[in-house]
Each structure stands twice: as C-alpha cells, then as structure tokens.
Coordinates of C-alpha atoms in Angstrom, one line a residue:
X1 CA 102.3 98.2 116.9
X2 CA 105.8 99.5 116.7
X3 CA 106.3 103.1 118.5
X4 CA 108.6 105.6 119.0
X5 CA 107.3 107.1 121.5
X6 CA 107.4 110.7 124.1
X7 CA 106.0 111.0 126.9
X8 CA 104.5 114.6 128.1
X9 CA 104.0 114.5 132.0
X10 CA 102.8 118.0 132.9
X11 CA 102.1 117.6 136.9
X12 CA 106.0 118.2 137.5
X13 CA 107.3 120.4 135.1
X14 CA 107.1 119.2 131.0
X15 CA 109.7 116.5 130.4
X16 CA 110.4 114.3 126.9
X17 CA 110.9 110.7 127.7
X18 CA 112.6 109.2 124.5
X19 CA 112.0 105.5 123.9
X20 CA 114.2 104.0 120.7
X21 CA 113.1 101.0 119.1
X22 CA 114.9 98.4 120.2
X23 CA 117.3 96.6 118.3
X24 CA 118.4 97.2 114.7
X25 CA 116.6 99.4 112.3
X26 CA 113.2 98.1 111.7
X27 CA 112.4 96.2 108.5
X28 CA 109.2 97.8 106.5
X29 CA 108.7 94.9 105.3
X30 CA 105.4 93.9 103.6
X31 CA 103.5 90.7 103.0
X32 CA 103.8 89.3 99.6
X33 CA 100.0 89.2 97.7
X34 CA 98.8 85.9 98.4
X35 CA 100.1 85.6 102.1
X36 CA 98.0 88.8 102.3
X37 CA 95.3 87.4 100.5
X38 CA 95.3 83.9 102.9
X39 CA 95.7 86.1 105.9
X40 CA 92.3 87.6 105.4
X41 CA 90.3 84.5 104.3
X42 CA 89.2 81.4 106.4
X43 CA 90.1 78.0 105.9
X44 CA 89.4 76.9 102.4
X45 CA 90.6 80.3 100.7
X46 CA 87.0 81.1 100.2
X47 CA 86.0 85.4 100.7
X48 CA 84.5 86.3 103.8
X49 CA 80.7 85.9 104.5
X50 CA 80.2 83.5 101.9
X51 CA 79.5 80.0 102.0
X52 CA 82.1 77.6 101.0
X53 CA 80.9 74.6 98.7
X54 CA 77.1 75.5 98.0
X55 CA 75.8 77.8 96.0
X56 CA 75.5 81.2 97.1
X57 CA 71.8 82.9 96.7
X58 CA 72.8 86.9 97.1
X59 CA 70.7 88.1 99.8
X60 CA 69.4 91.5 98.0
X61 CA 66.1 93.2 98.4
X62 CA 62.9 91.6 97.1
X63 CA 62.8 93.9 94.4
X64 CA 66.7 93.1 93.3
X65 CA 66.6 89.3 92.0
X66 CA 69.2 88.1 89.8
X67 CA 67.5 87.5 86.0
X68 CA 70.5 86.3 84.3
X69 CA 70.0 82.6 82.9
X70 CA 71.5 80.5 84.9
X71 CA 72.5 78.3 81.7
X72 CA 75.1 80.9 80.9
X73 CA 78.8 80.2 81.8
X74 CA 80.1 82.0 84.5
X75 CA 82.6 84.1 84.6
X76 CA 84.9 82.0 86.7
X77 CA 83.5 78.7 87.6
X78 CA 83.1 79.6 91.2
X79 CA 83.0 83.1 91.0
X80 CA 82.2 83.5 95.2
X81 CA 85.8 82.0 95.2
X82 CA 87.8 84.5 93.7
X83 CA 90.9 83.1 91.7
X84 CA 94.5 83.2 92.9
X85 CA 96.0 86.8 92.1
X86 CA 97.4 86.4 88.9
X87 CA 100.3 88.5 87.6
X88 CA 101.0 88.7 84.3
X89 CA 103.8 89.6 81.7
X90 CA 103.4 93.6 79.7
X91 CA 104.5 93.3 76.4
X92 CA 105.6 96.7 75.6
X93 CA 103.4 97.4 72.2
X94 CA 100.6 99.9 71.3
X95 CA 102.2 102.4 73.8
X96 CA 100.5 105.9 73.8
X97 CA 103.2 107.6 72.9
X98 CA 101.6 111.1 73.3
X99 CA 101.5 110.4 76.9
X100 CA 105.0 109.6 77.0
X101 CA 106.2 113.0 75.4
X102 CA 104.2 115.1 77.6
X103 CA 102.0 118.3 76.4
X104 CA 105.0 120.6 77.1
X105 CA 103.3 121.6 80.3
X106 CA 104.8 118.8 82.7
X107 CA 101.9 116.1 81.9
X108 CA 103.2 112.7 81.1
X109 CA 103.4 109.3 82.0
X110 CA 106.9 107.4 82.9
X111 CA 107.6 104.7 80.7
X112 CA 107.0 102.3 83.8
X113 CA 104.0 103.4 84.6
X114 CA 102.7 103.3 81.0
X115 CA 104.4 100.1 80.5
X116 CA 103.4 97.9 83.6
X117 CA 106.0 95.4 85.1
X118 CA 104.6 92.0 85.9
X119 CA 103.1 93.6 88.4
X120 CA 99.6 94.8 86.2
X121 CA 96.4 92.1 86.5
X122 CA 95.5 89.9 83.6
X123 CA 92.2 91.2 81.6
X124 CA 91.1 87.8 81.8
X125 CA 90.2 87.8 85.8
X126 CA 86.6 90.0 85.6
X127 CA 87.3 90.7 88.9
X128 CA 90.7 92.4 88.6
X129 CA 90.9 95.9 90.7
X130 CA 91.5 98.7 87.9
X131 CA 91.5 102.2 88.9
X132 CA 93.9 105.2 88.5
X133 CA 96.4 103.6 90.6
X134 CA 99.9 102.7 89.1
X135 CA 99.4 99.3 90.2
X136 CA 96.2 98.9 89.3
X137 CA 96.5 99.0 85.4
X138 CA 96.0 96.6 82.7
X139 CA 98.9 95.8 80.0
X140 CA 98.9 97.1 76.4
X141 CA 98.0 94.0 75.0
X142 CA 95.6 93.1 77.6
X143 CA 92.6 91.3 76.2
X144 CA 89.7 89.1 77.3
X145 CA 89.7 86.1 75.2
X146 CA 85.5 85.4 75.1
X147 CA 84.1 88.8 73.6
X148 CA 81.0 89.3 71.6
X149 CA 78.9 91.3 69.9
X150 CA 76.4 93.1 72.3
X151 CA 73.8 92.7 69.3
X152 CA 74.5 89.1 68.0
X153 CA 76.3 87.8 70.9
X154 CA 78.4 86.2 67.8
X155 CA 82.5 85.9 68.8
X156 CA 84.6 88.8 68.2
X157 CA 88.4 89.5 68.1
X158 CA 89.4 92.5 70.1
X159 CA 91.4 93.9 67.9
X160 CA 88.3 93.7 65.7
X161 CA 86.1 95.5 68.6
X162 CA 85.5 99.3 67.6
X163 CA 83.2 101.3 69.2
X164 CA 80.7 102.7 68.7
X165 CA 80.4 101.0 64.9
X166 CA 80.9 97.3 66.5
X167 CA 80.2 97.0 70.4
X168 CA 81.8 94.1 72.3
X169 CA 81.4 92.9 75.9
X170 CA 82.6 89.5 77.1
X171 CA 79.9 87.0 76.7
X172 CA 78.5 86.7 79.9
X173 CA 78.4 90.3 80.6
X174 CA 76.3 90.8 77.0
X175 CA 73.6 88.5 77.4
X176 CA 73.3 90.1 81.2
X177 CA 72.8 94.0 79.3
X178 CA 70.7 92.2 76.5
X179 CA 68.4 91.3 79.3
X180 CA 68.3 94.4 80.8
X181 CA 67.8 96.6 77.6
X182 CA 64.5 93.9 77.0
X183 CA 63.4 95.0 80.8
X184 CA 64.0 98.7 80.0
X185 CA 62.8 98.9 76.4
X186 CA 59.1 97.0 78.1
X187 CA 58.9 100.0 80.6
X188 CA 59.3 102.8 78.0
X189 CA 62.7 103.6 78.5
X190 CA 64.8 102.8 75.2
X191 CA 68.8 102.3 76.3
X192 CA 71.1 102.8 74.0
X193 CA 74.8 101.9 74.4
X194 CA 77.7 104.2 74.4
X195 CA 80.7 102.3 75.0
X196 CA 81.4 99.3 75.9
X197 CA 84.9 96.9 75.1
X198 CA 88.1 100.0 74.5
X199 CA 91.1 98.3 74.1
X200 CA 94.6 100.3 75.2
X201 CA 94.8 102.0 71.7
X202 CA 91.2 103.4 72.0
X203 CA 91.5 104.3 75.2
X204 CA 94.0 106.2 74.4
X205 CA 92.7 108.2 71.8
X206 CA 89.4 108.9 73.8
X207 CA 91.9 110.5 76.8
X208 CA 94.2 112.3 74.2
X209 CA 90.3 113.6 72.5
X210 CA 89.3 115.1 76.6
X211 CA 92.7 115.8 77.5
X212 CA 93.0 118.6 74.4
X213 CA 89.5 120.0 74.7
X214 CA 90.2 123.5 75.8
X215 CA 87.4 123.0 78.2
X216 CA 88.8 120.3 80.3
X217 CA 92.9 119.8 79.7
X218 CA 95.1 117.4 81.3
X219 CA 94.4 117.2 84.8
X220 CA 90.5 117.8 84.4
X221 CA 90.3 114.9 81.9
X222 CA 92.2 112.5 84.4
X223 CA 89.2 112.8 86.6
X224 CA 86.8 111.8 84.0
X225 CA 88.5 109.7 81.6
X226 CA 90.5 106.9 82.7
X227 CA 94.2 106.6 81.4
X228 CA 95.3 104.1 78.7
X229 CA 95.9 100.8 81.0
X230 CA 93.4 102.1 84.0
X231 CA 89.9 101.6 81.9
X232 CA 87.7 99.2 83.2
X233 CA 86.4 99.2 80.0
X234 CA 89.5 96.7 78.8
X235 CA 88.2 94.2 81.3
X236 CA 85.7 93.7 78.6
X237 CA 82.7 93.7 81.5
X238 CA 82.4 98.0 81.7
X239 CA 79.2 99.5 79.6
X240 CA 78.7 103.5 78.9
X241 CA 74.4 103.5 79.0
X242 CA 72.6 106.3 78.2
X243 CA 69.3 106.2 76.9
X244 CA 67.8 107.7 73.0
X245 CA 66.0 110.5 75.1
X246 CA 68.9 111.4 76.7
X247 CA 71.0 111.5 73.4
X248 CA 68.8 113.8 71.7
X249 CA 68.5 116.6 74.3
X250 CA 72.1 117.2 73.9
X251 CA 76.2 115.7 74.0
X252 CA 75.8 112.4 76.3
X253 CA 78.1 113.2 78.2
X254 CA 77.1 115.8 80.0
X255 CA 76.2 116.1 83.7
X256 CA 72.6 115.6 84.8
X257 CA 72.1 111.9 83.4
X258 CA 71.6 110.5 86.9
X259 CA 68.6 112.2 87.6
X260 CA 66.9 111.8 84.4
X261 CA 64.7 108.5 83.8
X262 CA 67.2 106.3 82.1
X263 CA 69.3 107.4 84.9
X264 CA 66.8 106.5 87.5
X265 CA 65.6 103.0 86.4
X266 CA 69.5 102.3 86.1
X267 CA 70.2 102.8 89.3
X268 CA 67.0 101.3 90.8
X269 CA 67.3 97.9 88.6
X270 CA 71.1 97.7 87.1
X271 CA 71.6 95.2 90.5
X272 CA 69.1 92.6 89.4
X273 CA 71.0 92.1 86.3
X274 CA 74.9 91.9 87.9
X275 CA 75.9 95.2 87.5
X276 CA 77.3 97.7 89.7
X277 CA 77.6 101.3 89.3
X278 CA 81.8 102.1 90.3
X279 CA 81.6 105.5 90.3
X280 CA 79.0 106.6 92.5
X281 CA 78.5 110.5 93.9
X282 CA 80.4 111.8 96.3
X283 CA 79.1 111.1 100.0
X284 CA 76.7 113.6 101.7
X285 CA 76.4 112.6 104.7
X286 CA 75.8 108.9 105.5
X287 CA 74.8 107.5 102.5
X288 CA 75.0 108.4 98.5
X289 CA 73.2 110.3 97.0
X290 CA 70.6 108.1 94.4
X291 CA 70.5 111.3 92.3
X292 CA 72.8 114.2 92.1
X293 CA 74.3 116.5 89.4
X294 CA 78.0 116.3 90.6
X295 CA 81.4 117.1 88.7
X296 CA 83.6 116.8 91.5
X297 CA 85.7 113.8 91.6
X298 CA 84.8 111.2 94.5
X299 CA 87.9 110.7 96.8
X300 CA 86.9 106.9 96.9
X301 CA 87.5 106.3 93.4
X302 CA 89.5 109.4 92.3
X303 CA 86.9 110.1 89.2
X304 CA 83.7 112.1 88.6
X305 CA 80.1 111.0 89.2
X306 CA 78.8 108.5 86.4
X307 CA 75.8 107.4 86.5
X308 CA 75.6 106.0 83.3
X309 CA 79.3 103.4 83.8
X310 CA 78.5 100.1 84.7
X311 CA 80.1 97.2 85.2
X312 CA 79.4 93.8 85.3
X313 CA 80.2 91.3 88.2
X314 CA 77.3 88.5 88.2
X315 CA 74.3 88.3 91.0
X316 CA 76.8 86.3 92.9
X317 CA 79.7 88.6 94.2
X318 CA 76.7 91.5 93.5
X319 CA 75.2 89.3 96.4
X320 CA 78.0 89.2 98.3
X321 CA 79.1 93.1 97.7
X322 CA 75.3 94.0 98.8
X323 CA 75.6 92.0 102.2
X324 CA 79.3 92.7 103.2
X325 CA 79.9 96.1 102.0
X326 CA 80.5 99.0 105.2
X327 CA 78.8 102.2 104.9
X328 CA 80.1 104.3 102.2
X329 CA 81.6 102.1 101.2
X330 CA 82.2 101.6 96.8
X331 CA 82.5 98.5 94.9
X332 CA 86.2 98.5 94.2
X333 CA 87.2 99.3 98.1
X334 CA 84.8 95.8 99.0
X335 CA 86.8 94.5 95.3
X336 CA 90.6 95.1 97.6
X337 CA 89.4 93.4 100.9
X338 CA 87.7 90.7 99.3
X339 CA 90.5 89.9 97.9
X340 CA 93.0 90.1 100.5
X341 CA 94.8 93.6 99.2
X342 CA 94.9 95.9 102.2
X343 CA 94.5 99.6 100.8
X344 CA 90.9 100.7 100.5
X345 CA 92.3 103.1 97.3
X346 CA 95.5 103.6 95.9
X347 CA 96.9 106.9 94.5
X348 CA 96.3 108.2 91.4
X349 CA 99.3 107.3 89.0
X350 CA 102.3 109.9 88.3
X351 CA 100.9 112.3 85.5
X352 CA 102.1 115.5 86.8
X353 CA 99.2 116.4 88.0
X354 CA 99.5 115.5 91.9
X355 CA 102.9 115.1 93.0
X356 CA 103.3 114.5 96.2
X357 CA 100.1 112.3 96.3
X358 CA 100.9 109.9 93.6
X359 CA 102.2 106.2 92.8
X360 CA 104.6 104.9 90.2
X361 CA 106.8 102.1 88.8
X362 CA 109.4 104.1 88.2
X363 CA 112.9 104.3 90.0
X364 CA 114.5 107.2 91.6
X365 CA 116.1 109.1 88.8
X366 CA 114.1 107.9 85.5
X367 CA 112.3 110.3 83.4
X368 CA 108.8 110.8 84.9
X369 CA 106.7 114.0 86.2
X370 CA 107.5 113.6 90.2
X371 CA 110.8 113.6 91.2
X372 CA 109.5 114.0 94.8
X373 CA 106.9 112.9 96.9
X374 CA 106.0 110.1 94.9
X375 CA 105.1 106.4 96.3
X376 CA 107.5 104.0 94.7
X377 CA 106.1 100.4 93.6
X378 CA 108.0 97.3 93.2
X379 CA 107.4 95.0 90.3
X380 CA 104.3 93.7 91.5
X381 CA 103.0 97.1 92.6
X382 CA 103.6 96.9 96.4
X383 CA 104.8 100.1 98.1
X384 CA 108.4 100.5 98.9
X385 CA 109.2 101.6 102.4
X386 CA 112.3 103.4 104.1
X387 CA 113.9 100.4 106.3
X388 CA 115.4 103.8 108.8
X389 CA 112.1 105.1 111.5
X390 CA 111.2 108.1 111.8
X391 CA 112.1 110.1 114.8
X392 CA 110.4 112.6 117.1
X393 CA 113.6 115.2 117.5
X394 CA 111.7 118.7 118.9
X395 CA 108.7 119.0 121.0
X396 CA 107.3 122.5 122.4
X397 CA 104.5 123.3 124.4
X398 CA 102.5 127.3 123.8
X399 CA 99.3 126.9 125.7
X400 CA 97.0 124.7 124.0
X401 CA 99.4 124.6 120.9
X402 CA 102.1 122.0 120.7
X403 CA 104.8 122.0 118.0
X404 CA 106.3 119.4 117.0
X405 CA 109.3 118.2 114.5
X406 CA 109.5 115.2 113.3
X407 CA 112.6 113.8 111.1
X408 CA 111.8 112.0 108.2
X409 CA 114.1 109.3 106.5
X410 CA 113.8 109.2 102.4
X411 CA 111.2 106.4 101.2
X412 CA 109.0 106.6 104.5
X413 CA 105.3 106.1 104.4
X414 CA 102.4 107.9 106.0
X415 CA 98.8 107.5 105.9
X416 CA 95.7 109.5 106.8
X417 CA 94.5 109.4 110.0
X418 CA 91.2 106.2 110.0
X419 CA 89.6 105.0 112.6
X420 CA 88.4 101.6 113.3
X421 CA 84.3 100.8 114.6
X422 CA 83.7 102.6 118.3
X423 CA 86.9 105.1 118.1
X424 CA 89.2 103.1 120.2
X425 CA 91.9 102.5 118.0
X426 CA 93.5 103.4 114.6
X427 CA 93.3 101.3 111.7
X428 CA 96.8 101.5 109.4
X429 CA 98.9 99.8 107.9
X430 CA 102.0 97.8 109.0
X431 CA 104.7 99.6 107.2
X432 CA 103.3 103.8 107.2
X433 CA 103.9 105.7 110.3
X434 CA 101.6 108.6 111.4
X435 CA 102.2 110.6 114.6
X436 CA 99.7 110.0 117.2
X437 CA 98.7 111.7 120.7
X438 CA 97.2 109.1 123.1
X439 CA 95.6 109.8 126.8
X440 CA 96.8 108.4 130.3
X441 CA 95.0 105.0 129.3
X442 CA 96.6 104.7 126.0
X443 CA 93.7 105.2 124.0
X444 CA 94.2 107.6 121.2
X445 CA 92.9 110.8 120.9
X446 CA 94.6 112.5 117.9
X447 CA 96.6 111.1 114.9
X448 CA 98.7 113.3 111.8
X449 CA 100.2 112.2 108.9
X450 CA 103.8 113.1 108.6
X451 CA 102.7 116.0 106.2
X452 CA 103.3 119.7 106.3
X453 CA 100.8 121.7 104.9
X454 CA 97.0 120.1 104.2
X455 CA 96.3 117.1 101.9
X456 CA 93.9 117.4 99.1
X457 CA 90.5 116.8 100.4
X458 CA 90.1 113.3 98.3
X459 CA 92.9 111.9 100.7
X460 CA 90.3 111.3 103.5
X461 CA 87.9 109.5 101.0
X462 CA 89.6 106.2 101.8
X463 CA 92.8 104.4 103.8
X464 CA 95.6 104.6 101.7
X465 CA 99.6 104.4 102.1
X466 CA 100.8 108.2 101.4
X467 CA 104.7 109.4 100.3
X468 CA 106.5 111.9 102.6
X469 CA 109.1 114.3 101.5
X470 CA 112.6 113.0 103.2
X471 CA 113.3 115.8 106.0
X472 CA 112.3 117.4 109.3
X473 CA 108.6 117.7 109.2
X474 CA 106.8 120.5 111.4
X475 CA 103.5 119.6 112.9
X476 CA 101.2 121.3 115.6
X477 CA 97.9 120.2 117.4
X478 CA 95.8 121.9 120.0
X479 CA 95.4 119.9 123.3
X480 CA 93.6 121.1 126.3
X481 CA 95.9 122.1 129.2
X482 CA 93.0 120.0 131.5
X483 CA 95.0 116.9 130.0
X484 CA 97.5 116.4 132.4
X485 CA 99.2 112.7 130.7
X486 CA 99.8 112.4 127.3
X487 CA 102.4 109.7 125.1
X488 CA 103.5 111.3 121.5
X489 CA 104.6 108.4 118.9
X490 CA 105.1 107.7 116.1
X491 CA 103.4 104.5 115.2
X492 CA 103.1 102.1 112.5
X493 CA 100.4 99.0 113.0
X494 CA 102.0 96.0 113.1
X495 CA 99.6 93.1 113.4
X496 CA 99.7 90.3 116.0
X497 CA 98.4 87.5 117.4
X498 CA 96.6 88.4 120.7
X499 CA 98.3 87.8 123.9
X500 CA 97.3 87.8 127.6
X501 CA 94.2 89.5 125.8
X502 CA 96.6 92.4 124.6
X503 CA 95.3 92.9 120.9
X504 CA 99.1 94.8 120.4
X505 CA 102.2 95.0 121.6
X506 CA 104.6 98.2 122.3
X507 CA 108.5 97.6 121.4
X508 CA 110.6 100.2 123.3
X509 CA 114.4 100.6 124.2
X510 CA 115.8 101.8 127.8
X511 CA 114.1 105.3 128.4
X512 CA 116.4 108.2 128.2
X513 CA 114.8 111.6 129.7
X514 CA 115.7 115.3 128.8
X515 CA 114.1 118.7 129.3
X516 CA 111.4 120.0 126.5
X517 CA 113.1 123.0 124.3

C-alpha cells in the first residue's frame, strides 16, 4: 500500500510529520485485462469455487433444479470456464444520432462513448458485463450469430428480429423460456413476452420513446431504459416477461409487477430454468426485498427495480452465482470478479446527467457533456490515472473537528470508502487514493474520498474507481480528543505478495517535521 502519510502525536504539543514517497513519481499503472483476469483464478484459468475438468452440478435449493435439456448446446462449451476476454472492433454504423445532437438541454452522448473503441465486448460471449458503464457497451453492429424465434425456435437474422411482431432470443436461451412458459402456463399463470432480442437501432428508438415522455425526460429514462450499446437485451439472452393478467389491468410497464403472481412465481422459479433477475430492489437491510414496489434506481446496478428483466445464463454459472455470491450482492458484480475485472460497478456513462460521477472514451477537449470530473477510459475501457500523488498540504485541529486540505493533481482517482470482512482493513484499488485516519496500531478507523461536498447516495451501492476535480480539496472528520496517536494518509492499495507475514508494505521517504497551522 503506497502512503503519503502525517502523523498527529497529541501527548507533546500537535506536530505534522511529512513522509514523501520515495523515489520518482509513482506510476498508476494498472494491470492489463487478462493479467487481471489470471491473477484472480487458480491454476488452469478455471473461476473460483468451481471444479476444473468435471461437470459442475449447481448446488441450489431442492426446490431450484436445472430443467433445461441437457441435449441443448451450450452456450460456450464449458461455460464454468469462462472464455478469454475478447475485445472486438466498433464499426461506426447505425449511430443514434439523436443522442449525439443532444436535446438542447445538455443531454448527449460523445461520439466515443456512442461509438466504442476496441475496447466494447463482443455480443457473442453470453457472459459479457453490459451495464451503463462506458466500458461496458456493446458495438453498433453487435449481433449474436445463433438467434431464433422464441415461438418456432426456427433461425433468424437480427436484422430480421423486430419486436414485439417477431421475438428472438439466441437458441439456447429460447428453448430455456419455452420451458418455463410450459411450467407457468400448467400452474395458471399465462406469461406473455415483452421484449426480448433489440438490436442498437431499436434500442435506440425505445430510449429516444422514454426519454421524450414528458413524464420521465432524459435523466429519468437513463434509469429505466438502458442506452443504445448498454442493453442486455443485444446480448440476445435478456427477456421482458409479464404475464396476460398483468397486461390487461393496465401499461406493462408500470410499477407493482413484482408483487403480483406472474411476478411472484418469476422470482420463486426463474433460477430453475437459468435465468437471473439483474435488476433486483434496492437493499433494505440485509437481504432484497422478494417483493417491493420501488422506482428508485439501485446503486448496484444504476437502474430501477425490474422484476419482470431476465436474463439468461444456464444452471451452470446460475450454480456457481448461487454458491459464491456475497451478501447483497447482484449478478453482474459476481459477473466482474468471476471474471477477473476488479470494479464491483462502473459509472454510469457521460450523458450529462452526472458529471462528476461518470465514465467516458472521450479525450480531454472533444465534444461531450462533462468537461470535468469525468473518469477517462483508454481504448480498452481501463481508467486513466494521474502518474503525480496527491499531497496532504494543510492540517488543523478545532476540538473534535479536524480540517484538512488535500492537493489534488488532474486525472487522480478516488474511491468510496469499503471495507473488507471483520473491519480491519480497506478494500481499493491499486491506482485511486482515498484519505484515511488510522489508530496507534495502524488499523484504520476512518477513510474519505478526495471529494468536497457529498456523493450521490448510489456511490456506496458498490466499490468503484471515482474522478476528482484537479485542485486543493477541503475535507474534515470528527475524532475524539481521547485518541491520543493518530497517522493521516493518503493511500492507494497496492497489492503484494506477503512477507515476514506483513500482508502490505508502507513506502516512505526521510521524515521531515513542521508545526500544525
């Protein structure tokens, strides 16, 4: 863990001990994807907790058994094995232009962002993360090459895919829902699909339909609509279900679905068919809630409550999902670790509508809705860092109250304080910095990001990499004066290999000491 550290000694008077880094300016470097993704799997590449070369039975609850045939092709021959990450070429066609000229109110997309580098996942791999991060999107032309029609299961072209007059899902994924609409239809409850297959062009139109209701507008339809390129619905393995009851009562749509019957049995028996539900309630205390009426977005996955989104996976990593997720935790976040990415959530893309907590492609100076406070990606969507630390220039004590400034370099990453199991230490990242006050023994007992003001309250929903604002940040935090010892740093996590049974190492200069302002 790289530090730069004050110390606060209050048994003699208050004194700042200063320790600089040593050596040159520290290199925020970050791993490249699959050293990432081989640093957090055994030998044999194969995703923690799960056997490597036998088949995996999902260890579920009796009443959640797998009924998919097992004479269907997989989606990935192995599917417990996740493939390599695979990056793939955006050819820039089919753009939504509308999103690119903005609704006059400061609401667009960059052309980066709505144009993915290399950087974007193939439709292809059913397990690619999509979500309402910038690097997280699928291409324009992104396609799964093995769809069907949900009602013949006969081949289907994309293009020729148009809901809700032709519904497509990719083959497995359809025979899976067929299945369970036969299990639903035998216990009275009559599904009836929504949506299933949108390719970039539909999906654009069905945000440009929300995003010009007068009831929702732009930044209420980002919450409940996904953004051209950010639909898991282009993965080909995503299914709207409501049921015929639930149609007729009113717009389908509408909140309340969860707690209705459809909504029940789908969230009692969706799992023994392969699907999960990605979009689950917000958290009320320690677990989710199996049925609530919610239309606040979910700081996990950044969208509304819906019940009624599925999303097929296969009983296998369903299995594996089931037995390794943590508590709270949502299908995508287990999706990121699984597969060796180390944010639990990104940030919502640039679309004017949270600067300052938002991610994009696009360069300092190009046309886009954030000129500030946005977390710049490379081509393959990793976060670029200031190579300058950040520096702890003013400390003051008033009672309880300390104030504190902190200098910030342009292009340095934060994060929200999160804790690892037992409280001991901080979890982080190896290249965002967060201020942290730790006791005498060097455990730590309070941690701030390196942002004025308070965060939205979705920023706490998950571990994520956050943009600063280049400057001299002011911070405060109430100690009590019976703490005689404290150390002030500002720390990044830097991983090592354990030494001497140290689990992390401090890197500090020749102390320098000076009197507190």
């Amino acid at each position: 863990m790289y530090r730069l550290a004050v110390e606060v000694k209050a048994s003699s008077g208050v004194w700042l001990v200063v320790a600089a880094l040593a050596g040159a300016a520290v290199a925020l470097r970050r791993a490249s994807v699959p050293e990432r993704a081989r640093a957090l799997r055994p030998e044999g590449g194969v995703a923690r907790g799960l056997p490597s070369g036998e088949a995996f039975a999902p260890r579920v609850t009796p009443r959640v058994t797998p009924r998919v045939d097992a004479g269907v092709a997989r989606l990935s021959p192995r599917p417990w094995q996740f493939e390599p990450l695979r990056r793939v070429q955006a050819r820039p066609r089919g753009l939504c232009r509308a999103l690119l000229a903005g609704d006059g109110e400061g609401h667009l997309l960059a052309l980066a962002d709505l144009s993915p580098p290399p950087g974007v996942w193939s439709a292809r791999d059913a397990y690619a993360v999509v979500s309402r991060a910038a690097g997280e999107s699928l291409g324009t032309s992104a396609a799964p090459d093995d769809l069907v029609d949900v009602t013949t299961l006969e081949p289907v072209e994309a293009g020729r895919c148009e809901p809700p007059a032709r519904q497509c899902l990719r083959r497995e994924a359809a025979v899976a829902l067929r299945a369970m609409l036969d299990a639903m239809r035998a216990e009275g409850v009559d599904g009836a699909v929504h949506s299933a297959f949108r390719d970039h062009t539909t999906q654009c139109a069905v945000f440009q339909r929300w995003a010009h209701d007068p009831a929702q507008g732009f930044c209420r339809a980002t919450v409940g609509s996904a953004l051209p390129g950010h639909s898991q619905h282009q993965l080909g393995t995503a299914v709207d279900l409501f049921t015929a009851a639930w149609n007729a009562a009113g717009p389908s749509l509408r909140a309340g679905f969860g707690c209705s019957p459809g909504g029940r049995w789908i969230a009692a028996h969706a799992h023994a068919y392969g699907f999960v539900l990605p979009y689950p309630a917000p958290l009320r205390g320690d677990s989710d809630a199996p049925c609530a009426v919610s239309t606040e977005p979910d700081g996990r996955t950044g969208y509304e409550y819906e019940p009624w989104h599925l999303r097929y996976v296969g009983p296998e990593v369903l299995g594996a999902w089931l037995r390794e997720r943590r508590r709270g935790e949502v299908f995508d976040s287990w999706l990121r670790r699984a597969r060796g990415l180390d944010d639990d959530a990104g940030l919502p893309v640039c679309d004017g509508c949270q600067c300052g907590f938002c991610s994009t492609f696009a360069a300092e100076g190009e046309r886009g809705p954030c000129a500030e406070g946005a977390l710049r990606l490379d081509v393959e969507g990793r976060a670029i860092g200031a190579v300058e630390a950040p520096s702890v220039e003013r400390l003051r004590r008033e009672g309880e109250r300390w104030q504190l400034r902190v200098r910030v370099p342009r292009g340095t990453l934060t994060a929200a304080p999160a804790w690892r199991e037992g409280y001991d230490e901080l979890s982080g990242f190896d290249d965002a910095w967060r201020l942290v006050f730790r006791d005498a023994s060097g455990r730590p007992r309070r941690a701030l990001a390196l942002i004025e003001g308070a965060a939205p309250g979705w920023v706490n929903g998950a571990p994520r990499r956050l943009p600063t604002r280049p400057g001299v940040v002011s911070l405060s935090l109430t100690i009590p004066e019976s703490d005689v010892r404290w150390r002030v740093s500002v720390e990044r996590l830097v991983e090592r290999p354990a030494r001497d049974g140290a689990a992390r190492d401090t890197l500090a200069g020749d102390d320098a000491s000076r009197p507190a302002h």
